[in-house]
Amino acid sequence: MKKFFGNLLIKQKLTLIIMLTSLITMSLALVAFSAKNLSGFRTLQKNRFAILAEILANNSQAALSFNDQKSAEELLNALKAETHVQAAVIFDAKGKIFAQYRPSLTALPPQIDFKESHFYTSEGLHTYFPVTLDNQIIGEVYIQSDLEEFRDYLRSYALFGILILLACLAAALFIASRLQRTISVPITNLTQLAESVSRDKDYSLRAVKENHDELGNLVDRFNEMLSEIQKRQEALVRSNEALSRSNRDLEQFAYVASHDLQEPLRMVVNYVDLLTLQWKDTSEPEVRQSIGYITEGAKRSQQLIKDLLEYSKVRSESKFETISSEEIFKGALENLQYTIETTEAQISHAPLPMIVGDPIKIKQVFQNLLGNALKFRRKEESPKIHVNAYKKNGDWTFSIQDNGIGIDQEYSERIFVIFKRLHTREDYPGTGIGLAICKKIIEQHGGKIWVESKPNEGSTFYFTVPVIHS
Amino acid sequence: MNFKKILSRVLLIFCLWVILSSTSTAIAAPLEEYEIKAAFLYQFSKFVEWPELTSQESFTICIFGSNPFSKFIEDLETSEMKSKKVRVHLVTGTDPMDSCQILFIPRNEHKAAGIVQKIIPKRILTVGETENFLAAGGIINFIKQGNKIRFEINQKQAEASGIKISSKLLSVAIKVIT
């Protein structure tokens, strides 16, 4: 019941409340009026028959006095006009039936007490009136009338009451359906406006104020909030545009810089190679050492620039298509085949789903994360890696779990920032770009990437991809 | 044998019925004529108004000539009418009748008509029991119908005599002359 009421629209609720209130108050009033009227009717009926009995008693004085049953019967026969009289009897002073009029076979009272009285039974109204003459009781009149009259009255009253009730309810429905609009229409309008704002993200819409009550106030506040949101939305769009513009500039710069840096660096590497060849037989160790340092530095610079180029290229357009993440994963494994074999790594995986994404970029994510898992292994143990995927909140969540060295939780954010490294190059080689690339790719796909880890117990990298790509 | 038995039974039942019915008739035997008439005289007083009665000490019923009520006259003498003690007088044609409220003239009084004529202006309710009593100027006349005593009223005469008869009494009379 409560749930049913709760699911109704405001206008239905208002109408229902008004209708229920009218119905209950009307019914109560009708019942009260009926009770009053019916008891009034009974009093009238009692009085009427008391008067009738008194008249009969008065007129039967002579008949009783002179033992004239015939005229007494004539007197009673006049009651034919009263169709509700079931029995009328004149008793003599001894309580014996003197004269009677019984249109139907009605039971007569067993004894009489020569007093004026009246009472109702299921058969009808019983009225007694004594016949007195010169202060002497010489007989008694008894009238029994049926309840048909009362029932007729009750029926017509009930019918009338129901008609009145229906008419009033119809009127209430008419009035309620009009009046409820003053409340429900502004609410409905506001609701529809809120729906279209939420659907179309159009914050320039405004609600129309119709009344100067709480609802009007609500409309004003709602409009204020809308204009506030609109202002912030516009500011956000502007700053987003500015941000992406500067981001684009920055990436352009990074791309151009790294691309242009490659050329001179290649020249440096070529000439250093030449120098290495010329000086390979030298007996001066300092020269060889210096050439070695130069070679190493140049190659690292080359790697850095290569990775930087890679990073800035992530931004470039992606081709989203439905792909089997399992095949992508296996492709990444092939690329890492050499490392897997040398580290004797054990890699297992659960069935991986079909997803929407750029196959090359997703492969890179797998490759970087698996590569890290292999790279940051514990010295005394061969790596064990498990890859899993499950659906949660409209996303596919992938997890890559390893048994490596782990990361302190306080660094779990920092590792995704470009060029951030937690270890020395001597311990773990790398440029510190891999996870930054992963983060960029996943965010491009509309997902998230994070890590859960404990030092020396291994790490689990998670990333999500929306099931339905927007 | 069987037939005889049935016949004897039927006879027995018949005899019993005869005895029972005769005894029951005896028990429910109607009151004697003058017992009823005495009672009626008493009842008449309740439905009739005599002017100037209040000034009188007692209510007087006069019976003309001989007393046909025999012992039932006592019923009247011991009763009260109009809240007054009842006195019963036997009167003759020579007696003054001014104090009488009711004058009963029995059937065997052949001079009834003459008596009635004589007391017409005096406010006396004359009650008779002869066929042409009303025609002669009487006010109420007893009539026997089967075994019932009924009466007829000469309302015209009552009015002329200054006696008021209640319409209730008129309503039970078998005939009313107006």
XYZ file of C-alpha atoms in Angstrom:
648
model
C 0.000 0.000 0.000
C 2.715 2.367 1.075
C 4.796 1.314 -1.895
C 1.816 1.761 -4.223
C 1.229 5.243 -2.881
C 4.939 6.034 -3.059
C 5.068 5.138 -6.765
C 2.228 7.473 -7.738
C 2.922 10.774 -9.434
C 2.557 13.946 -7.368
C -0.643 14.915 -9.175
C -2.113 11.459 -8.586
C -1.074 11.655 -4.942
C -2.668 15.076 -4.526
C -5.871 13.970 -6.218
C -5.950 10.792 -4.161
C -5.389 12.709 -0.924
C -8.174 15.152 -1.721
C -10.515 12.390 -2.828
C -9.825 10.249 0.240
C -10.296 13.212 2.542
C -13.570 14.139 0.866
C -14.787 10.550 0.891
C -14.052 10.054 4.577
C -15.428 13.394 5.756
C -18.489 13.083 3.520
C -19.155 9.559 4.745
C -18.808 10.612 8.362
C -21.139 13.560 7.833
C -23.640 11.382 5.972
C -23.556 8.727 8.679
C -24.069 11.360 11.364
C -26.933 12.991 9.460
C -28.500 9.621 8.689
C -28.296 8.559 12.321
C -29.919 11.803 13.393
C -32.592 11.620 10.715
C -33.369 7.971 11.251
C -33.739 8.439 14.984
C -35.945 11.442 14.225
C -37.955 9.263 11.880
C -38.395 6.664 14.619
C -39.536 9.289 17.071
C -42.029 10.577 14.520
C -43.223 7.053 13.809
C -43.612 6.330 17.525
C -45.513 9.551 18.053
C -47.731 8.910 15.070
C -48.755 5.496 16.316
C -49.095 6.731 19.881
C -51.540 9.363 18.631
C -53.339 6.782 16.488
C -53.634 4.463 19.497
C -54.882 7.305 21.665
C -57.542 8.247 19.117
C -58.602 4.614 18.864
C -58.706 4.357 22.651
C -60.800 7.476 22.888
C -63.205 6.348 20.208
C -63.593 2.870 21.618
C -64.794 4.111 25.018
C -68.481 3.785 24.128
C -68.047 0.506 22.275
C -66.308 -0.989 25.294
C -68.820 0.528 27.692
C -71.785 -0.907 25.864
C -70.090 -4.143 24.849
C -70.507 -3.199 21.189
C -67.922 -5.301 19.381
C -69.344 -4.476 15.999
C -68.739 -0.770 16.221
C -65.311 -1.469 17.755
C -64.469 -3.614 14.752
C -65.732 -0.917 12.429
C -63.459 1.482 14.225
C -60.491 -0.816 13.701
C -61.374 -1.487 10.078
C -60.760 2.163 9.394
C -57.055 1.296 9.797
C -57.103 -0.311 6.334
C -55.817 3.003 5.079
C -52.704 2.472 7.203
C -51.007 -0.194 5.127
C -48.228 -0.627 7.666
C -50.538 -1.773 10.462
C -50.054 -5.500 10.949
C -52.459 -5.843 13.824
C -54.749 -3.643 15.875
C -56.549 -5.044 18.884
C -58.899 -3.626 21.494
C -58.745 -5.556 24.739
C -61.484 -5.314 27.312
C -60.917 -4.568 30.984
C -60.198 -8.233 31.655
C -57.472 -8.335 29.027
C -59.531 -10.421 26.621
C -59.673 -9.574 22.939
C -62.699 -7.387 22.400
C -62.213 -6.505 18.755
C -59.363 -7.019 16.352
C -58.148 -6.092 12.943
C -55.488 -8.393 11.578
C -54.746 -8.073 7.872
C -51.936 -10.593 8.280
C -51.478 -13.437 10.702
C -49.468 -11.604 13.272
C -48.739 -12.982 16.699
C -50.489 -11.029 19.423
C -48.912 -10.048 22.710
C -49.483 -12.750 25.354
C -50.542 -10.302 28.031
C -51.138 -6.633 28.462
C -50.572 -4.376 31.418
C -52.936 -1.483 30.631
C -50.175 1.066 30.351
C -49.057 3.378 27.632
C -45.892 2.043 26.059
C -44.157 1.433 22.786
C -41.135 -0.540 21.763
C -39.466 -1.972 18.697
C -38.864 -5.640 18.020
C -37.695 -7.371 14.868
C -41.361 -7.683 13.873
C -42.110 -4.033 14.175
C -43.285 -1.237 16.401
C -45.621 -2.203 19.236
C -47.818 0.539 20.651
C -50.114 0.199 23.677
C -52.581 2.730 24.899
C -55.096 2.213 27.711
C -58.766 3.065 27.266
C -59.934 5.059 30.215
C -63.303 6.477 31.095
C -63.881 8.573 34.198
C -60.400 7.621 35.446
C -61.252 3.953 35.110
C -59.353 1.673 32.815
C -61.885 -0.088 30.677
C -59.626 -1.559 28.026
C -56.412 -1.299 26.043
C -55.568 -0.561 22.451
C -52.664 -2.377 20.834
C -51.224 -1.560 17.426
C -48.434 -3.394 15.717
C -46.956 -1.762 12.662
C -44.322 -3.347 10.476
C -40.857 -1.934 9.812
C -41.425 -1.605 6.077
C -41.977 2.096 6.380
C -38.730 2.426 8.270
C -36.975 0.176 5.777
C -38.381 2.148 2.855
C -37.137 5.300 4.488
C -33.770 3.693 5.162
C -33.523 2.476 1.566
C -34.458 5.791 0.046
C -32.127 7.513 2.475
C -29.258 5.137 1.631
C -29.899 5.607 -2.077
C -30.036 9.347 -1.628
C -26.899 9.236 0.508
C -24.998 7.210 -2.088
C -26.144 9.544 -4.864
C -25.086 12.577 -2.813
C -21.770 10.904 -2.043
C -21.164 10.107 -5.723
C -22.134 13.594 -6.803
C -19.876 15.136 -4.177
C -17.022 12.827 -5.126
C -17.462 13.779 -8.765
C -17.401 17.433 -7.750
C -14.358 16.775 -5.543
C -12.629 14.990 -8.412
C -13.349 17.881 -10.722
C -12.123 20.474 -8.205
C -9.153 18.345 -7.155
C -8.039 17.790 -10.742
C -8.095 21.555 -11.212
C -6.560 22.598 -7.919
C -3.828 19.972 -7.810
C -2.339 21.595 -10.914
C -1.222 24.637 -8.955
C 1.162 22.328 -7.116
C 1.807 19.486 -9.538
C 2.323 21.501 -12.718
C 5.309 23.546 -11.428
C 6.824 20.364 -9.970
C 6.271 18.458 -13.214
C 7.750 21.329 -15.214
C 10.739 21.496 -12.901
C 11.217 17.732 -13.117
C 11.046 17.761 -16.918
C 13.495 20.646 -17.049
C 15.892 18.838 -14.697
C 15.586 15.740 -16.877
C 16.375 17.575 -20.097
C 19.262 19.443 -18.417
C 20.652 16.146 -17.156
C 20.121 14.465 -20.537
C 21.326 17.179 -22.911
C 23.795 18.873 -20.556
C 22.232 22.122 -21.652
C 22.757 24.446 -18.700
C 21.326 27.464 -20.494
C 17.744 26.249 -19.869
C 15.700 28.042 -17.199
C 12.565 27.065 -15.286
C 9.534 29.377 -15.487
C 8.344 30.759 -12.167
C 4.540 30.628 -11.884
C 3.803 31.193 -8.215
C 5.355 33.113 -5.376
C 5.248 30.234 -2.919
C 7.821 27.614 -1.885
C 7.675 26.171 -5.391
C 8.412 29.567 -6.907
C 11.291 29.883 -4.490
C 12.485 26.430 -5.538
C 12.340 27.499 -9.182
C 14.457 30.575 -8.375
C 17.080 28.545 -6.499
C 17.086 25.948 -9.256
C 17.694 28.638 -11.874
C 20.452 30.141 -9.741
C 22.144 26.768 -9.525
C 21.759 26.286 -13.262
C 23.394 29.632 -14.057
C 26.180 28.846 -11.566
C 26.734 25.491 -13.256
C 26.582 27.157 -16.656
C 29.254 29.671 -15.609
C 31.512 26.957 -14.248
C 30.876 24.764 -17.248
C 31.927 27.555 -19.578
C 35.003 28.308 -17.465
C 35.827 24.607 -17.438
C 35.494 24.337 -21.184
C 37.711 27.389 -21.632
C 40.409 26.152 -19.291
C 40.182 22.661 -20.782
C 40.719 24.094 -24.212
C 43.652 26.116 -22.955
C 45.060 23.073 -21.205
C 44.755 20.784 -24.162
C 46.191 23.454 -26.390
C 49.240 23.818 -24.211
C 49.419 20.024 -23.887
C 49.347 19.693 -27.617
C 52.021 22.339 -27.944
C 54.098 20.546 -25.373
C 53.743 17.204 -27.108
C 54.454 18.792 -30.424
C 57.506 20.304 -28.894
C 58.574 16.986 -27.334
C 58.015 15.176 -30.599
C 59.850 17.726 -32.665
C 62.628 18.038 -30.121
C 63.197 14.311 -29.761
C 62.858 13.771 -33.495
C 65.328 16.526 -34.273
C 67.657 15.427 -31.482
C 67.910 11.965 -33.045
C 69.847 13.209 -36.022
C 72.787 14.891 -34.239
C 72.843 12.042 -31.706
C 73.083 9.465 -34.462
C 76.035 11.401 -35.782
C 77.645 11.346 -32.324
C 77.076 7.587 -32.069
C 78.467 6.975 -35.575
C 81.614 8.942 -34.899
C 82.076 7.372 -31.492
C 81.778 3.943 -33.196
C 84.447 5.114 -35.622
C 86.613 6.277 -32.725
C 86.135 2.940 -30.983
C 87.352 1.132 -34.081
C 90.409 3.444 -34.434
C 91.330 3.228 -30.795
C 90.542 -0.423 -30.168
C 94.211 -1.399 -30.010
C 95.350 1.517 -27.840
C 97.341 0.793 -24.757
C 96.001 3.799 -22.954
C 93.163 2.630 -20.743
C 91.966 6.133 -19.981
C 91.124 6.723 -23.639
C 89.260 3.419 -23.885
C 87.386 4.130 -20.713
C 86.371 7.592 -21.910
C 85.241 6.252 -25.259
C 83.232 3.586 -23.382
C 81.492 6.243 -21.247
C 80.715 8.331 -24.322
C 79.256 5.285 -26.108
C 77.112 4.378 -23.114
C 75.880 7.925 -22.618
C 75.084 8.367 -26.263
C 73.162 5.074 -26.392
C 71.191 5.948 -23.286
C 70.383 9.322 -24.779
C 69.222 7.517 -27.922
C 67.005 5.187 -25.847
C 65.582 8.120 -23.919
C 64.769 10.006 -27.041
C 63.256 6.907 -28.569
C 61.014 6.406 -25.540
C 60.136 10.081 -25.462
C 59.138 9.868 -29.052
C 57.048 6.845 -28.216
C 55.366 8.706 -25.368
C 54.525 11.722 -27.432
C 53.221 9.505 -30.215
C 50.590 7.942 -27.875
C 48.591 11.078 -28.294
C 48.244 10.540 -31.997
C 44.980 9.146 -33.298
C 43.957 5.688 -32.141
C 42.043 3.080 -34.064
C 39.372 1.626 -31.783
C 38.080 -1.778 -32.720
C 36.779 -4.901 -31.077
C 39.766 -7.029 -30.264
C 40.546 -10.200 -28.379
C 42.564 -9.119 -25.382
C 43.808 -12.683 -25.120
C 45.426 -12.565 -28.564
C 46.912 -9.143 -27.795
C 48.288 -10.552 -24.558
C 49.833 -13.519 -26.381
C 51.416 -11.179 -28.945
C 53.013 -9.238 -26.080
C 54.328 -12.512 -24.640
C 55.992 -13.343 -27.973
C 57.827 -10.034 -27.940
C 59.085 -10.841 -24.463
C 59.991 -14.428 -25.329
C 63.732 -13.975 -24.817
C 63.394 -12.453 -21.345
C 60.831 -15.070 -20.319
C 63.171 -17.863 -21.284
C 66.240 -16.399 -19.623
C 64.427 -15.647 -16.370
C 62.568 -19.003 -16.473
C 59.371 -17.106 -15.744
C 56.043 -18.915 -15.262
C 53.188 -16.958 -16.788
C 49.560 -18.049 -16.400
C 46.349 -16.379 -17.364
C 42.569 -16.703 -17.050
C 40.381 -16.477 -20.175
C 40.601 -12.877 -21.327
C 37.621 -11.045 -22.885
C 36.873 -9.284 -26.130
C 37.349 -5.540 -25.611
C 37.165 -2.339 -27.627
C 40.509 -0.626 -28.039
C 43.543 0.162 -30.145
C 45.317 -3.211 -30.591
C 48.810 -1.753 -30.883
C 48.465 0.429 -27.790
C 46.842 -2.241 -25.643
C 49.638 -4.573 -26.683
C 52.114 -1.973 -25.516
C 50.388 -1.765 -22.126
C 50.561 -5.542 -21.715
C 54.158 -5.561 -22.879
C 55.245 -2.766 -20.518
C 53.473 -4.240 -17.491
C 54.719 -7.785 -18.190
C 58.183 -6.413 -18.891
C 58.186 -4.642 -15.537
C 57.004 -7.796 -13.806
C 59.901 -9.694 -15.341
C 62.401 -6.929 -14.726
C 61.612 -6.229 -11.077
C 61.919 -9.864 -10.001
C 63.539 -11.049 -6.869
C 67.041 -12.335 -7.340
C 66.551 -15.615 -5.538
C 63.284 -16.577 -7.264
C 62.123 -17.011 -10.821
C 59.123 -14.743 -11.675
C 55.566 -16.049 -11.445
C 52.999 -13.908 -13.237
C 49.225 -14.333 -13.377
C 46.927 -12.332 -15.603
C 43.217 -12.123 -14.919
C 40.196 -10.120 -16.116
C 36.730 -9.569 -14.617
C 33.777 -7.372 -15.180
C 32.958 -4.753 -12.555
C 30.818 -1.597 -12.708
C 30.640 -1.579 -16.488
C 34.399 -1.987 -16.874
C 36.703 -4.833 -17.678
C 39.316 -4.878 -14.923
C 42.614 -6.564 -15.857
C 45.103 -7.582 -13.208
C 48.774 -8.549 -13.664
C 50.051 -10.139 -10.515
C 53.726 -10.902 -9.907
C 55.929 -12.173 -7.099
C 58.603 -9.514 -7.573
C 60.239 -7.003 -5.294
C 57.063 -4.927 -4.814
C 56.730 -1.230 -4.160
C 56.152 0.710 -1.029
C 52.561 1.953 -1.156
C 53.733 5.564 -0.759
C 55.305 5.412 -4.229
C 52.280 3.831 -5.919
C 51.266 7.128 -7.511
C 54.670 8.389 -8.384
C 55.709 5.453 -10.531
C 53.237 6.494 -13.227
C 54.876 9.908 -13.647
C 57.264 10.273 -16.572
C 61.004 9.867 -15.827
C 60.292 8.841 -12.195
C 62.475 6.002 -11.126
C 62.681 4.272 -7.768
C 65.876 2.340 -8.444
C 69.300 3.088 -9.734
C 70.099 2.339 -13.345
C 72.711 -0.139 -12.171
C 70.096 -2.267 -10.330
C 67.273 -2.010 -12.865
C 67.909 -0.444 -16.263
C 65.224 1.704 -17.885
C 64.249 5.236 -18.765
C 61.236 5.629 -16.443
C 58.808 6.141 -19.274
C 57.071 2.727 -19.567
C 54.384 3.195 -16.878
C 53.794 6.802 -17.959
C 53.013 5.481 -21.448
C 50.676 2.847 -19.986
C 48.836 5.464 -17.954
C 48.449 7.673 -21.004
C 47.111 4.832 -23.170
C 44.641 3.589 -20.551
C 43.348 7.091 -19.885
C 42.938 7.533 -23.604
C 40.754 4.424 -23.561
C 38.674 5.894 -20.740
C 40.078 3.596 -18.058
C 42.231 3.782 -14.939
C 45.511 2.219 -13.907
C 46.838 1.621 -10.413
C 48.963 -0.704 -8.362
C 48.552 -2.619 -5.151
C 51.756 -3.867 -3.663
C 53.849 -4.685 -0.629
C 57.625 -4.601 -0.689
C 59.165 -8.062 -1.161
C 55.789 -9.700 -1.639
C 55.028 -8.768 -5.213
C 52.801 -6.273 -7.001
C 49.476 -6.389 -8.753
C 48.922 -3.859 -11.511
C 45.332 -3.153 -12.446
C 43.889 -1.377 -15.385
C 40.322 -0.986 -16.605
C 38.760 -0.680 -20.028
C 35.079 0.259 -20.408
C 32.950 -2.625 -21.641
C 31.098 -0.240 -23.932
C 33.480 2.221 -25.480
C 32.096 5.751 -25.557
C -69.195 -56.819 16.290
C -66.788 -54.212 15.007
C -69.568 -52.011 13.690
C -71.317 -52.095 17.013
C -68.204 -51.055 18.791
C -67.699 -48.077 16.511
C -71.346 -47.139 16.825
C -71.187 -47.243 20.598
C -68.065 -45.067 20.520
C -69.734 -42.527 18.243
C -72.760 -42.445 20.513
C -70.577 -41.984 23.543
C -68.686 -39.092 21.946
C -71.952 -37.532 20.798
C -73.384 -37.742 24.304
C -70.262 -36.217 25.780
C -70.380 -33.403 23.252
C -74.000 -32.677 24.051
C -73.290 -32.583 27.770
C -70.178 -30.487 27.423
C -71.672 -28.009 25.009
C -74.770 -27.583 27.133
C -72.746 -27.005 30.266
C -70.462 -24.541 28.483
C -73.521 -22.637 27.304
C -74.695 -22.586 30.865
C -71.405 -21.177 32.076
C -71.190 -18.525 29.348
C -74.861 -17.790 29.643
C -75.594 -14.152 28.829
C -76.216 -11.813 31.678
C -79.793 -11.323 32.506
C -81.487 -8.648 30.501
C -81.985 -6.195 33.372
C -78.521 -6.720 34.684
C -77.271 -5.454 31.348
C -79.781 -2.633 31.241
C -78.793 -1.512 34.747
C -75.172 -1.489 33.651
C -76.098 0.485 30.532
C -77.908 3.092 32.632
C -74.712 3.431 34.600
C -72.649 3.741 31.410
C -75.040 6.307 29.879
C -74.202 8.704 32.672
C -70.622 8.784 31.475
C -71.533 9.931 27.974
C -74.272 12.367 28.852
C -73.964 15.875 30.256
C -76.694 17.347 32.441
C -76.586 21.073 32.903
C -76.808 22.345 36.498
C -75.975 18.902 37.820
C -73.077 20.199 39.853
C -75.437 22.040 42.202
C -77.162 18.805 43.127
C -76.202 16.653 46.060
C -76.769 13.297 44.433
C -77.453 11.635 41.111
C -81.033 10.433 40.914
C -82.322 7.581 38.798
C -86.058 7.374 38.719
C -87.933 4.206 37.770
C -91.489 4.662 36.747
C -93.999 2.394 38.283
C -92.759 -1.072 39.236
C -89.119 -2.086 39.475
C -88.143 -4.509 36.679
C -84.480 -4.605 37.798
C -85.294 -6.595 40.948
C -82.036 -7.231 42.801
C -79.828 -5.518 40.140
C -81.146 -2.184 41.387
C -78.559 -2.578 44.160
C -75.762 -2.414 41.605
C -76.955 1.052 40.760
C -77.564 2.159 44.306
C -74.042 1.273 45.369
C -72.354 3.030 42.436
C -71.346 6.637 41.857
C -72.286 8.619 38.798
C -70.699 11.917 37.906
C -68.824 11.677 41.209
C -72.069 11.722 43.119
C -73.874 9.154 45.208
C -76.655 7.474 43.243
C -80.159 7.377 44.589
C -82.855 5.281 42.981
C -86.469 6.383 43.277
C -89.554 4.543 42.269
C -91.958 7.203 41.004
C -95.563 7.321 39.902
C -97.329 9.706 37.566
C -98.203 12.033 40.421
C -94.705 12.359 41.875
C -92.574 15.389 41.029
C -89.728 14.360 38.772
C -87.614 17.522 38.817
C -84.756 15.897 40.737
C -84.442 12.958 38.335
C -81.473 12.792 35.988
C -82.539 9.530 34.398
C -86.111 8.348 34.114
C -86.518 4.703 33.174
C -89.945 3.729 31.924
C -90.392 -0.036 31.872
C -92.061 -1.925 29.086
C -95.223 -2.679 31.002
C -96.033 1.007 31.539
C -98.614 1.739 28.902
C -98.759 5.361 29.865
C -95.163 5.905 28.849
C -95.965 8.271 26.026
C -98.020 10.456 28.270
C -95.340 10.636 30.931
C -92.703 11.537 28.441
C -94.778 14.315 27.045
C -95.226 15.627 30.515
C -91.531 15.997 31.349
C -90.245 17.152 27.993
C -88.883 20.543 28.982
C -87.250 19.154 32.131
C -83.655 18.105 31.682
C -84.243 14.439 32.231
C -82.770 11.588 30.194
C -85.717 9.375 29.453
C -84.902 5.727 28.836
C -87.512 3.325 27.621
C -87.847 -0.140 26.205
C -90.934 0.009 24.036
C -91.104 0.041 20.288
C -92.396 3.578 19.667
C -90.717 5.172 22.682
C -88.632 7.584 20.643
C -91.533 8.585 18.458
C -93.376 9.501 21.615
C -90.535 11.854 22.625
C -88.244 9.501 24.548
C -84.477 9.993 24.286
C -82.960 6.514 24.565
C -84.739 3.273 23.813
C -83.429 -0.246 24.489
C -83.846 -2.737 21.682
C -83.186 -6.418 21.884
C -81.315 -7.813 18.909
C -81.045 -11.557 19.252
C -79.614 -12.004 22.677
C -77.947 -8.620 22.654
C -79.203 -5.423 24.133
C -78.710 -2.400 21.898
C -80.257 1.039 21.916
C -81.425 3.863 19.718
C -81.191 7.571 20.463
C -83.393 10.534 19.714
C -80.784 13.208 19.522
C -83.309 15.818 18.454
C -85.271 15.275 21.611
C -82.108 15.280 23.733
C -81.173 18.656 22.336
C -84.676 19.945 22.968
C -84.386 18.780 26.557
C -81.059 20.517 27.032
C -79.123 17.281 27.482
C -75.815 16.816 25.760
C -75.135 13.328 24.474
C -71.562 12.503 23.529
C -70.971 11.614 19.918
C -69.232 8.497 21.198
C -72.531 7.282 22.575
C -74.253 8.173 19.326
C -71.659 6.134 17.435
C -72.632 2.912 19.181
C -76.377 3.468 18.912
C -78.047 1.354 16.258
C -80.155 4.317 15.195
C -79.954 8.030 15.850
C -82.823 10.416 15.181
C -81.625 13.871 14.494
